[in-house]
Amino acid sequence: IKAHFLCREVCFRVWLAQVGRVKLYLLDSNDPRNLPSDRGITSKLYGGGSDLRMVQEIVLGICGWRLLEKLNLDVDICHLNEGHAAFATLERIRHYCKRHNCDFWQGLWATRMGNLFTTHTPVEAGFDRYPAELLRRYADNSGAEMGITVEDVIALGRANPKDENEPFNMAWLAMRTCAHSNGVSALHGAVSRRIFQPLYPRWPEWEVPVGHVTNGVHIPTWDSALADQLWTQVYGKDRWRKDPAELNPKRLEEVSDQQLWQVANEGRSSLVDYARLRLLHQWRKESTLSEHCDLAQEMPLDPSILTLGFARRFAEYKRPDLLLFDPDRLERILCNPRHPVQLLVAGKAHPADNIGKEKLQRWQEFLHRDVVRKHLVFLEDYDIDLAQHLIQGVDVWINTPRRPWEASGTSGMKILVNGGLNLSSLDGWWVEAYQPELGWAIGDGQEHPPEADGREAEELYRRLEEEIIPRFYQRDNEDLPRQWLAMMRTSMAQLTPRFSSNRMLREYLENYYLPAARGYDQRKTGTPQLVGELRRWQLHLQQHWHEVHLGELQAEESQLSLRVHLGGLQPDEIEVQLVANPVIDATGDKIPTTILKMEMQYSLGSDAHAWRYTAAIPTDRALSDFTARVIPAHTAVLVPAEIQLITWQNKG
């Protein structure tokens, strides 16, 4: 695969990795035909400055799509994970235009319906941005053959296309070239609608076209051998290939408390053995022979006590040191002689993240307290192998992100199959999962500045001291923690199937892939007539939209009437609606959005461009709640994802 950068040709090797039934293609610039500097383009992800990052994204998107074309793969759905690959949509348009001899804008209408953009970023600052000048440097002349300039492309990556000072934003480009988009949890979908609001001026935030599919995990990767036996006993061997709705939660009641407790105990015991082994390897690297022998005599961890897990990337928003807000209190919690607790911590900070490294250092300092050495271990070189052992052995998984910065999170999902319980901030996936009988929550479900961390740290300690630890150690005459086991069973039964990857894939298939494939097929089979019609319709609307005006909404007996001036537009090109925003009533209940379509009754003869629209007077909302508006309407178009025009009634 070849690309041009700064007037020179760069070759990319293609490697094929067969992952089960999935083909994974990898692009590699380490080819002897390339300049030494170009051979390093694909050597390191997220390395270098903006120039290298842009080149990597050009390779991923443009060369990636060229590879698909070279392989003669007839792709219906192009799914972008983040905006990094957004240039693929431009290359898809170029290939379409070349094949059908049309311009860029018709190519955009033809291909956009088959593109899906999934954003994983909870803050607008996290999107890749580039100075416009950088894009001009690296742009080739392929746009000319489609009738566009590099300035047209730059405009697609700006919230305000006319703002010369605004940088080029890859996420904005993805939104404008994809008809479908989603976040990765319900909360993240709402946050994303707020982030992308500037692209949909005058549209309410709740109508910004970003849905959500909450992430899920591949359960067989994370279950322990004993947990796998238990699930097989209850639901059969092919359980994770079925519709999650078919896994009746009540079936898990067939499992005895003794069997459930055995899963927890054996998982904890295996984790302790594994952690001790890793610690021995760490100590051999860090201590002298005599020190190593002394440490080996005092092996930490106990397979019979409450075991907490805390492992993640040490990024600031994850608040990896929230547990250390009051180190003395954490020490008392861990070293309680009557109800001891042990904590396993693992994680890494990015080499350039000094704040993350400082938080990592805080844990190392706390670990040097002699009294906590038997109750706390820090496991280095956090990887999938270590994660699997932690997931299979901890009793409680702790997660402390600052809301709403955790787009989804998946670590807490992985413990569900093994009976682990979650103690987490109300962020990401846990907002959807949390119920008091399933685990524990931190925070009030609102966004707070860093100054409020002390309040949430206090709640974290209190949950441990007053709820989690007492429940774990509250035993009956068979030495079984019945209340704890009830939570384990409920969490396993209700949450494991719900946050599995097969549920996630089913939602992508039903909510995005199939609708996108149908819409794309409609445009493909109607090509070029349909896409030409859509482009002409768009230009016609843009030319006359400023002529649209709405009169005053009038109540006449049992119906509402509205005078609408359409200028050069016709009634079949638009839709007139009455909209009442969601509100909270006096009892605190949320009244959802109400949208009523008004019907065109007749043309007002005195004005050839004016029309009378009517609708029945609503009975479930006050008339004052409603505002009239006009939006574009076409049976083959997604509004506002593909066209953002809108005019509201001026209520004075």
XYZ file of C-alpha atoms in Angstrom:
652
model
C 0.000 0.000 0.000
C 1.426 3.403 -0.975
C 0.879 6.939 0.269
C 2.408 10.340 -0.490
C 3.801 12.548 2.253
C 5.500 15.867 1.489
C 6.029 14.987 -2.190
C 7.518 11.553 -1.545
C 6.097 8.077 -1.821
C 6.000 5.841 1.267
C 5.363 2.089 1.066
C 3.516 0.140 3.755
C 3.780 -3.580 4.201
C 0.627 -5.449 5.136
C 0.653 -8.203 7.750
C -2.249 -10.563 8.320
C -3.004 -11.925 11.782
C -5.691 -14.599 11.882
C -7.553 -14.179 15.181
C -10.042 -17.041 15.261
C -12.331 -16.361 12.319
C -11.361 -12.682 12.194
C -8.704 -11.296 9.880
C -6.633 -8.485 11.396
C -4.595 -6.447 8.918
C -1.590 -4.493 10.176
C 0.177 -1.698 8.285
C 3.953 -1.480 8.676
C 6.208 1.282 7.317
C 9.414 -0.636 8.111
C 10.189 -1.306 4.471
C 13.741 -0.975 3.044
C 12.397 1.056 0.116
C 11.454 3.871 2.507
C 13.655 6.610 3.912
C 14.965 5.813 7.413
C 12.691 8.455 8.938
C 9.654 6.994 7.173
C 10.435 3.469 8.317
C 9.665 4.658 11.858
C 6.165 5.989 11.118
C 4.496 2.893 12.581
C 7.169 2.107 15.176
C 5.471 3.675 18.195
C 1.874 4.580 18.943
C 1.204 8.051 20.401
C 4.877 8.914 19.966
C 6.391 12.086 18.520
C 4.636 15.374 17.857
C 1.644 16.502 15.826
C 3.337 15.823 12.479
C 3.939 12.144 13.227
C 0.508 11.751 14.801
C -1.199 13.182 11.722
C 0.843 10.943 9.415
C -0.140 7.901 11.487
C -3.824 8.841 11.222
C -3.503 9.365 7.467
C -1.951 5.892 7.249
C -4.650 4.332 9.412
C -7.551 5.940 7.580
C -6.495 6.467 3.977
C -4.102 3.537 3.566
C -6.452 1.372 5.604
C -9.299 1.980 3.168
C -6.986 1.529 0.182
C -6.097 -1.880 1.556
C -9.776 -2.847 1.737
C -10.228 -1.761 -1.874
C -7.130 -3.691 -2.967
C -8.488 -6.810 -1.254
C -11.750 -6.342 -3.205
C -13.746 -6.325 0.019
C -17.208 -4.933 -0.613
C -17.686 -3.097 2.676
C -21.143 -1.922 3.713
C -20.352 -0.683 7.224
C -17.230 1.257 8.141
C -17.047 1.439 11.960
C -14.668 4.086 13.316
C -13.505 3.637 16.892
C -12.608 7.193 17.880
C -11.762 9.854 15.340
C -8.258 8.476 14.745
C -9.434 6.676 11.590
C -11.738 9.441 10.315
C -9.682 9.965 7.140
C -11.026 6.571 6.018
C -14.364 8.243 5.305
C -12.659 10.677 2.906
C -10.856 7.871 1.099
C -14.126 5.932 0.881
C -15.705 8.972 -0.775
C -12.779 9.288 -3.212
C -13.104 5.671 -4.325
C -16.851 6.081 -4.740
C -16.446 9.258 -6.822
C -13.859 7.589 -9.044
C -16.110 4.580 -9.581
C -19.277 6.594 -10.298
C -17.763 9.719 -11.862
C -19.398 12.149 -9.440
C -18.287 14.972 -7.161
C -17.295 14.854 -3.486
C -20.639 15.985 -2.100
C -22.581 13.304 -3.949
C -19.985 10.808 -2.734
C -20.549 12.015 0.822
C -24.303 11.491 0.496
C -23.710 8.044 -0.999
C -21.289 6.708 1.630
C -22.190 8.517 4.854
C -25.122 6.233 5.662
C -22.696 3.282 5.827
C -20.369 4.916 8.375
C -20.602 4.534 12.163
C -18.537 6.632 14.582
C -18.046 5.409 18.154
C -16.540 7.994 20.476
C -14.774 6.908 23.663
C -13.754 10.381 24.838
C -15.648 12.036 27.713
C -14.099 15.502 27.283
C -13.816 17.631 24.153
C -10.175 18.374 24.930
C -9.382 14.691 24.387
C -10.026 14.800 20.631
C -7.108 14.950 18.198
C -6.676 18.470 16.818
C -4.244 19.794 14.254
C -3.368 23.265 13.002
C -4.969 23.872 9.620
C -1.540 24.615 8.181
C -0.401 21.099 9.058
C -3.289 19.624 7.110
C -2.462 21.862 4.141
C 1.132 20.571 4.204
C 0.150 16.922 4.082
C -2.855 17.133 1.776
C -2.354 15.666 -1.680
C -4.177 16.824 -4.810
C -6.787 14.031 -4.796
C -9.517 16.498 -3.803
C -9.291 18.360 -7.098
C -10.589 15.365 -9.046
C -13.680 15.397 -6.799
C -14.278 19.127 -7.127
C -13.161 20.173 -3.638
C -10.182 21.970 -2.143
C -8.208 21.289 1.011
C -10.084 24.223 2.563
C -13.356 22.321 2.071
C -11.846 19.364 3.946
C -10.577 21.614 6.739
C -14.073 23.099 7.081
C -15.465 19.614 7.745
C -13.196 19.427 10.815
C -14.311 22.732 12.336
C -17.360 23.412 14.475
C -17.547 26.786 12.745
C -16.325 26.214 9.177
C -15.748 29.955 8.697
C -13.467 30.363 11.720
C -9.939 30.577 10.296
C -8.407 30.279 13.766
C -10.158 27.038 14.732
C -7.949 23.919 14.483
C -8.934 20.832 12.528
C -10.723 18.340 14.801
C -10.769 14.650 13.836
C -13.946 14.006 15.851
C -15.782 16.813 14.047
C -14.733 15.239 10.731
C -16.017 11.848 11.892
C -19.378 13.278 12.945
C -19.839 15.050 9.610
C -18.960 12.008 7.509
C -20.835 9.376 9.560
C -24.623 9.184 9.656
C -24.533 7.135 12.874
C -22.647 7.779 16.097
C -22.634 6.494 19.663
C -20.992 6.716 23.048
C -20.011 3.693 25.130
C -22.421 4.007 28.074
C -25.723 5.757 28.716
C -24.017 8.524 30.692
C -21.287 8.877 28.078
C -23.937 9.195 25.382
C -25.442 12.130 27.274
C -21.994 13.675 27.830
C -21.197 13.251 24.122
C -24.408 14.983 23.096
C -23.254 17.947 25.161
C -19.769 17.836 23.602
C -21.041 17.673 20.009
C -23.765 20.295 20.497
C -21.745 22.991 18.602
C -22.133 20.965 15.393
C -25.934 21.203 15.636
C -26.701 24.890 16.236
C -30.223 25.592 17.540
C -30.938 21.883 18.035
C -31.627 20.956 21.675
C -28.935 18.903 23.350
C -31.169 15.860 23.746
C -31.605 15.696 19.954
C -27.902 15.753 19.089
C -27.627 12.461 17.148
C -25.369 10.469 19.461
C -26.803 7.274 20.942
C -25.019 4.733 23.089
C -24.043 1.084 23.320
C -22.596 0.295 26.728
C -19.362 -1.664 26.540
C -19.253 -5.336 27.488
C -16.505 -7.865 28.183
C -15.741 -11.283 26.716
C -16.786 -13.391 29.696
C -14.830 -16.611 28.861
C -11.587 -14.619 28.955
C -12.122 -13.609 32.571
C -13.893 -16.454 34.393
C -11.957 -18.798 36.660
C -12.042 -22.562 36.085
C -14.361 -23.068 39.060
C -16.666 -20.221 38.021
C -16.804 -21.679 34.516
C -17.899 -25.041 35.965
C -20.607 -23.344 38.004
C -22.016 -21.401 35.037
C -21.854 -24.495 32.819
C -23.747 -26.484 35.445
C -26.557 -23.920 35.525
C -26.769 -22.543 31.980
C -24.954 -25.008 29.740
C -21.791 -24.859 27.694
C -22.983 -22.461 24.977
C -24.447 -19.913 27.375
C -22.342 -16.965 26.170
C -23.391 -17.548 22.555
C -27.053 -17.063 23.421
C -29.179 -13.972 23.776
C -28.400 -12.709 27.304
C -32.146 -12.362 27.884
C -32.404 -16.154 27.746
C -30.227 -16.573 30.861
C -32.892 -16.512 33.536
C -31.391 -14.954 36.715
C -33.536 -17.209 38.910
C -31.626 -20.264 37.658
C -28.595 -19.216 39.701
C -30.645 -19.819 42.842
C -30.024 -23.529 42.164
C -26.428 -22.968 43.287
C -25.955 -23.529 47.010
C -24.319 -20.980 49.293
C -21.588 -23.513 50.016
C -20.763 -23.882 46.327
C -20.794 -20.126 45.796
C -18.495 -19.576 48.789
C -16.133 -22.234 47.445
C -15.761 -20.238 44.207
C -14.865 -17.137 46.226
C -12.464 -18.939 48.565
C -10.595 -20.832 45.866
C -10.328 -17.727 43.707
C -8.923 -15.749 46.642
C -6.490 -18.534 47.537
C -5.222 -18.821 43.954
C -4.762 -15.064 43.789
C -2.744 -15.022 47.015
C -0.448 -17.786 45.700
C 0.018 -15.981 42.396
C 0.624 -12.580 44.024
C 3.234 -14.031 46.375
C 5.044 -15.595 43.431
C 5.135 -12.279 41.567
C 6.318 -10.528 44.716
C 9.221 -12.956 45.015
C 10.286 -12.066 41.471
C 10.002 -8.352 42.309
C 12.041 -8.767 45.504
C 14.790 -10.678 43.705
C 15.274 -7.689 41.414
C 15.104 -5.078 44.179
C 16.862 -6.570 47.227
C 20.086 -8.250 48.285
C 20.141 -11.986 49.004
C 19.898 -11.484 52.790
C 17.085 -8.931 52.450
C 15.279 -11.258 50.077
C 15.458 -14.114 52.591
C 14.117 -11.852 55.345
C 11.236 -10.709 53.150
C 10.432 -14.286 52.141
C 10.004 -15.182 55.821
C 7.262 -12.555 56.154
C 5.114 -13.260 53.124
C 2.123 -10.914 53.002
C -1.509 -11.737 52.247
C -3.892 -14.242 53.778
C -6.259 -16.378 51.670
C -9.021 -16.181 54.294
C -9.527 -12.417 54.718
C -11.445 -9.783 52.771
C -9.484 -8.973 49.621
C -9.822 -5.692 47.738
C -8.487 -5.062 44.258
C -7.485 -1.741 42.754
C -5.716 -1.841 39.385
C -5.752 0.626 36.513
C -3.870 3.139 34.469
C -2.652 5.845 36.832
C -4.321 8.787 35.104
C -5.395 11.822 37.119
C -9.116 11.540 36.324
C -9.175 7.975 37.690
C -8.125 9.374 41.102
C -5.841 6.409 41.824
C -4.852 7.913 45.181
C -8.362 8.642 46.497
C -7.958 5.703 48.886
C -4.900 7.508 50.265
C -6.758 10.731 51.031
C -6.387 9.857 54.733
C -3.480 7.351 54.912
C -3.861 6.795 58.652
C -7.504 5.849 58.251
C -6.690 3.463 55.429
C -4.037 1.908 57.665
C -6.607 1.376 60.425
C -9.021 -0.226 57.955
C -6.412 -2.639 56.625
C -4.874 -3.547 59.970
C -8.014 -3.989 62.069
C -7.111 -7.034 64.206
C -10.717 -8.254 64.425
C -11.714 -7.733 60.788
C -8.485 -7.491 58.755
C -8.488 -6.428 55.117
C -5.893 -6.842 52.375
C -5.484 -4.690 49.297
C -3.772 -5.548 46.016
C -2.789 -2.557 43.896
C -1.426 -2.621 40.352
C -1.089 -0.146 37.539
C 1.134 2.012 35.398
C 1.484 5.683 34.579
C 2.265 6.961 31.093
C 5.968 7.929 30.925
C 4.999 11.530 30.111
C 2.304 11.756 32.812
C 4.073 13.337 35.766
C 0.882 13.629 37.812
C 0.189 9.924 37.326
C 3.730 9.087 38.382
C 3.351 11.220 41.510
C 0.222 9.309 42.484
C 2.065 6.055 41.893
C 4.813 7.295 44.190
C 2.271 7.972 46.947
C 1.377 4.286 47.006
C 5.044 3.328 47.213
C 5.505 5.667 50.174
C 2.459 4.225 51.943
C 3.753 0.717 51.308
C 6.887 1.516 53.330
C 4.839 1.637 56.532
C 5.889 -1.532 58.326
C 2.445 -2.143 59.795
C 0.712 -2.335 56.384
C 3.249 -4.599 54.671
C 1.257 -7.765 55.333
C -2.001 -6.181 54.194
C -0.971 -4.295 51.061
C 1.017 -5.329 48.001
C 1.850 -3.378 44.869
C 2.246 -5.662 41.875
C 4.445 -4.294 39.107
C 4.212 -4.724 35.334
C 0.425 -4.684 35.175
C -0.613 -6.844 32.210
C -3.457 -9.103 31.104
C -2.090 -12.120 32.971
C -2.009 -10.183 36.234
C -5.426 -8.681 35.506
C -6.951 -12.144 35.008
C -5.681 -13.380 38.370
C -6.882 -10.233 40.152
C -10.298 -10.430 38.505
C -10.722 -14.072 39.536
C -9.694 -13.642 43.159
C -10.741 -10.318 44.673
C -13.889 -9.997 46.762
C -14.402 -6.301 45.957
C -13.193 -4.277 42.989
C -12.655 -0.584 43.697
C -12.974 2.098 41.021
C -12.789 5.819 41.782
C -12.988 7.915 38.575
C -14.142 11.514 38.694
C -17.572 11.726 37.069
C -18.112 11.960 34.107
C -14.582 11.193 32.897
C -14.934 7.389 32.800
C -16.636 6.915 29.449
C -17.505 3.327 30.317
C -14.829 1.323 32.117
C -14.743 -2.462 31.883
C -12.520 -3.692 34.728
C -15.445 -3.889 37.135
C -17.468 -5.867 34.584
C -14.813 -8.585 34.496
C -15.206 -9.585 38.142
C -18.963 -10.208 37.837
C -18.701 -13.750 36.450
C -16.497 -14.776 39.385
C -18.794 -13.382 42.066
C -16.765 -10.253 42.808
C -18.632 -7.146 43.944
C -18.092 -3.537 42.882
C -17.409 -0.436 44.962
C -17.318 2.366 42.426
C -18.020 5.988 41.658
C -21.343 6.544 39.920
C -19.716 6.931 36.542
C -19.509 5.023 33.272
C -21.182 1.615 33.196
C -21.769 1.509 36.968
C -24.448 4.228 36.675
C -26.556 1.725 34.728
C -25.690 -1.287 36.871
C -25.836 0.012 40.426
C -28.561 -1.119 42.798
C -28.048 -1.418 46.584
C -28.446 -5.202 46.391
C -25.722 -5.490 43.718
C -22.786 -3.528 45.139
C -21.814 -0.138 46.526
C -21.681 3.360 45.055
C -19.576 6.428 45.802
C -20.898 9.920 45.154
C -24.300 11.450 44.524
C -24.420 11.016 40.759
C -23.476 14.657 40.116
C -20.350 16.301 38.751
C -18.049 17.925 41.307
C -14.697 19.753 41.143
C -11.526 18.218 42.632
C -12.143 20.188 45.820
C -14.971 17.758 46.607
C -12.687 14.696 46.585
C -12.499 14.733 50.376
C -16.237 14.173 50.642
C -16.109 11.167 48.320
C -13.026 9.781 50.096
C -14.969 9.981 53.362
C -17.828 8.058 51.753
C -15.378 5.482 50.413
C -13.942 4.846 53.890
C -17.397 4.769 55.449
C -18.690 2.214 52.943
C -15.756 -0.022 53.801
C -15.988 0.422 57.583
C -19.751 0.312 58.061
C -21.085 -1.841 55.230
C -18.560 -3.919 53.281
C -16.249 -5.228 56.007
C -19.025 -6.059 58.541
C -21.051 -7.869 55.874
C -18.084 -9.999 54.793
C -17.316 -11.076 58.364
C -20.915 -11.559 59.510
C -21.077 -15.393 59.593
C -23.681 -17.935 60.674
C -23.037 -21.191 62.548
C -21.771 -22.760 59.288
C -19.230 -19.933 58.981
C -21.015 -18.627 55.878
C -21.614 -14.876 55.206
C -25.199 -15.301 54.030
C -25.865 -11.616 53.226
C -22.620 -11.378 51.291
C -23.460 -14.500 49.335
C -26.905 -13.113 48.515
C -25.242 -10.048 46.964
C -22.789 -12.259 45.067
C -25.583 -14.365 43.622
C -27.713 -11.365 42.621
C -24.776 -9.516 41.056
C -23.652 -12.578 39.116
C -27.125 -13.411 37.846
C -28.306 -9.928 36.910
C -25.143 -8.170 35.754
C -22.877 -10.773 34.133
C -25.017 -11.409 31.010
C -26.036 -7.756 30.810
C -22.443 -6.510 30.579
C -21.131 -9.247 28.296
C -19.730 -8.653 24.833
C -22.472 -10.710 23.174
C -25.089 -8.293 24.547
C -22.958 -5.406 23.306
C -22.526 -6.914 19.834
C -26.235 -7.672 19.592
C -27.012 -4.003 20.328
C -24.525 -2.817 17.711
C -26.059 -5.209 15.210
C -29.690 -4.323 15.902
C -29.351 -0.604 16.629
C -26.604 0.383 14.190
C -25.229 -2.184 11.736
C -28.539 -3.392 10.298
C -30.162 0.085 9.995
C -26.925 1.445 8.509
C -26.677 -1.443 6.038
C -30.298 -0.965 4.941
C -29.818 2.779 4.489
C -26.545 2.344 2.642
C -28.059 -0.306 0.372
C -30.907 2.084 -0.463
C -28.426 4.703 -1.576
C -26.192 2.212 -3.346
C -29.053 0.698 -5.370
C -30.420 4.172 -6.090
C -27.029 5.454 -7.281
C -26.426 7.844 -8.887
C -29.987 9.121 -9.187
C -30.790 9.077 -5.458
C -27.576 10.696 -4.243
C -27.889 13.316 -6.965
C -31.429 14.030 -5.786
C -30.263 14.287 -2.150
C -27.486 16.712 -3.071
C -29.894 18.883 -5.073
C -32.415 18.751 -2.199
C -29.715 19.867 0.254
C -28.631 22.787 -1.951
C -32.243 23.811 -2.534
C -32.944 23.829 1.219
C -29.793 25.810 1.977
C -30.691 28.378 -0.682
C -34.225 29.015 0.610
C -34.089 28.157 4.314
C -33.696 31.780 5.381
C -37.123 32.423 3.859
C -38.890 30.129 6.367
C -40.932 32.014 8.988
C -43.510 30.846 11.527
C -46.482 32.825 12.669
C -48.188 32.751 16.044
C -49.642 29.491 17.335
C -53.404 29.873 17.711
C -55.947 27.721 19.554
C -59.227 27.283 17.689
C -61.790 25.103 19.463
C -60.150 21.639 19.667
C -57.168 22.310 17.443
C -54.091 24.438 17.064
C -53.288 26.278 13.869
C -50.108 27.874 12.612
C -49.249 30.012 9.588
C -45.959 28.918 8.030
C -44.192 30.911 5.318
C -41.993 28.567 3.287
C -40.632 30.920 0.651
C -39.219 28.844 -2.194
C -39.733 25.534 -0.383
C -42.605 23.088 -0.723
C -44.492 21.315 2.106
C -43.156 17.893 1.076
C -39.577 19.095 1.739
C -40.116 20.005 5.378
C -41.959 18.962 8.535
C -43.676 21.265 11.011
C -43.577 20.105 14.621
C -44.692 21.164 18.073
C -42.042 20.406 20.696
C -42.262 20.378 24.493
C -38.934 19.838 26.242
C -38.606 17.291 29.064
C -39.473 18.779 32.466
C -39.631 17.734 36.116
C -43.140 17.952 37.542
C -44.156 18.989 41.063
C -43.731 15.430 42.370
C -40.164 15.177 41.053
C -41.054 12.824 38.170
C -39.596 13.485 34.737
C -42.074 14.199 31.972
C -40.429 13.118 28.712
C -40.132 15.104 25.512
C -43.294 15.479 23.470
C -43.079 15.994 19.691
C -46.287 16.451 17.716
C -46.367 16.593 13.935
C -48.573 19.316 12.471
C -50.452 18.528 9.291
C -50.620 20.844 6.297
C -54.230 21.812 5.607
C -54.168 24.296 2.743
C -52.270 27.076 1.065
C -53.154 30.612 2.064
C -54.348 32.060 -1.221
C -53.310 35.596 -0.360
C -49.686 34.435 -0.143
C -48.557 31.713 -2.532
C -45.673 30.865 -0.214
C -47.679 30.535 3.023
C -49.450 27.449 4.367
C -51.804 26.665 7.197
C -50.775 23.782 9.547
C -52.946 22.277 12.284
C -52.748 19.771 15.145
C -55.075 18.585 17.890
C -54.658 20.443 21.173
C -52.536 18.218 23.430
C -54.130 17.061 26.660
C -51.067 15.789 28.540
C -48.979 18.984 28.476
C -49.741 22.655 28.965
C -50.012 24.564 25.706
C -47.397 27.019 26.940
C -44.847 24.152 27.015
C -44.910 23.838 23.220
C -42.883 25.674 20.618
C -43.353 25.234 16.877
C -40.453 24.532 14.541
C -39.681 23.562 10.955
C -37.092 20.891 10.087
C -36.058 19.251 6.801
C -37.915 16.052 5.885
C -36.912 13.287 3.488
C -37.704 9.586 3.791
C -34.107 8.630 2.955
C -32.326 11.143 5.222
C -31.431 11.098 8.928
C -32.179 14.499 10.470
C -30.234 16.180 12.065
C -27.305 13.762 11.554
C -27.088 14.564 7.833
C -28.599 18.029 7.645
C -28.785 20.447 10.554
C -31.179 23.156 9.311
C -33.897 24.166 11.782
C -36.170 27.198 12.346
C -38.027 27.867 15.589
C -41.134 29.896 16.230
C -40.297 33.262 17.766
C -42.436 33.418 20.903
C -41.493 37.030 21.560
